Amino acid sequence: MTDVAFVALACGFIIGLGAIGASIGIAIMGGKYLESSARQPELMNALQTKMFVLAGLIDAAFLIGVGVALLFAFANPFVA
């Protein structure tokens, strides 16, 4: 395999594992939000705000991974 093939595989792993991790993280967080709002409905608004902030941070980590993968794909510093 050539260096370009390894870069393509690495980009696929970065994006794929990042998507899986972000999906699992948001699913767990959403489930915990529903559990906590069912137990204490008066805190639903405050918890919802915090949940959306955390969902944005989780997605931001995934999008940073996508940016790194695109950097390796199009402006790869390792392949001359």
Short mmCIF file of C-alpha atoms in Angstrom, two decimals:
data_model
loop_
_atom_site.label_atom_id
_atom_site.label_comp_id
_atom_site.label_asym_id
_atom_site.label_seq_id
_atom_site.Cartn_x
_atom_site.Cartn_y
_atom_site.Cartn_z
CA MET A 1 0.00 0.00 0.00
CA THR A 2 1.14 3.51 -0.70
CA ASP A 3 1.31 6.45 1.66
CA VAL A 4 -1.80 7.96 0.07
CA ALA A 5 -3.77 4.80 0.87
CA PHE A 6 -2.69 4.94 4.50
CA VAL A 7 -3.73 8.60 4.68
CA ALA A 8 -7.15 7.70 3.26
CA LEU A 9 -7.57 4.92 5.84
CA ALA A 10 -6.50 7.24 8.65
CA CYS A 11 -9.01 9.89 7.54
CA GLY A 12 -11.74 7.26 7.49
CA PHE A 13 -10.86 6.10 10.98
CA ILE A 14 -10.73 9.66 12.34
CA ILE A 15 -14.14 10.55 10.95
CA GLY A 16 -15.78 7.18 11.63
CA LEU A 17 -14.63 6.78 15.23
CA GLY A 18 -15.37 10.43 15.93
CA ALA A 19 -18.91 10.04 14.63
CA ILE A 20 -19.46 6.90 16.69
CA GLY A 21 -18.12 8.55 19.83
CA ALA A 22 -20.19 11.69 19.36
CA SER A 23 -23.34 9.68 18.68
CA ILE A 24 -22.89 7.52 21.75
CA GLY A 25 -22.07 10.55 23.91
CA ILE A 26 -25.13 12.49 22.81
CA ALA A 27 -27.35 9.42 23.22
CA ILE A 28 -26.16 8.82 26.80
CA MET A 29 -26.52 12.50 27.64
CA GLY A 30 -30.04 12.64 26.18
CA GLY A 31 -31.06 9.58 28.14
CA LYS A 32 -29.73 11.01 31.38
CA TYR A 33 -31.53 14.28 30.66
CA LEU A 34 -34.83 12.47 30.21
CA GLU A 35 -34.28 10.50 33.42
CA SER A 36 -33.45 13.60 35.44
CA SER A 37 -36.31 15.66 34.02
CA ALA A 38 -38.73 12.83 34.83
CA ARG A 39 -37.52 12.81 38.42
CA GLN A 40 -37.52 16.58 38.91
CA PRO A 41 -39.69 18.35 36.33
CA GLU A 42 -39.10 21.76 37.91
CA LEU A 43 -35.44 21.66 36.82
CA MET A 44 -36.23 20.85 33.18
CA ASN A 45 -35.42 24.32 31.77
CA ALA A 46 -32.04 24.62 33.49
CA LEU A 47 -31.11 21.07 32.53
CA GLN A 48 -32.18 21.61 28.93
CA THR A 49 -29.90 24.63 28.59
CA LYS A 50 -26.95 22.68 29.96
CA MET A 51 -27.75 19.71 27.74
CA PHE A 52 -27.69 21.83 24.57
CA VAL A 53 -24.39 23.45 25.57
CA LEU A 54 -22.85 20.02 26.13
CA ALA A 55 -24.29 18.70 22.85
CA GLY A 56 -22.59 21.58 21.06
CA LEU A 57 -19.28 20.80 22.74
CA ILE A 58 -19.53 17.12 21.81
CA ASP A 59 -20.29 18.02 18.20
CA ALA A 60 -17.45 20.54 18.19
CA ALA A 61 -14.98 17.82 19.13
CA PHE A 62 -16.23 15.70 16.24
CA LEU A 63 -16.01 18.60 13.80
CA ILE A 64 -12.44 19.31 14.88
CA GLY A 65 -11.66 15.69 14.00
CA VAL A 66 -13.26 16.17 10.59
CA GLY A 67 -11.12 19.28 10.08
CA VAL A 68 -7.95 17.37 10.95
CA ALA A 69 -8.95 14.56 8.57
CA LEU A 70 -9.55 17.09 5.78
CA LEU A 71 -6.15 18.63 6.50
CA PHE A 72 -4.52 15.24 6.10
CA ALA A 73 -6.53 14.47 2.98
CA PHE A 74 -5.90 17.68 1.04
CA ALA A 75 -2.80 19.34 2.51
CA ASN A 76 -0.99 16.35 3.93
CA PRO A 77 2.27 17.39 5.60
CA PHE A 78 3.52 13.77 5.68
CA VAL A 79 3.45 13.03 1.96
CA ALA A 80 5.87 14.93 -0.22
#
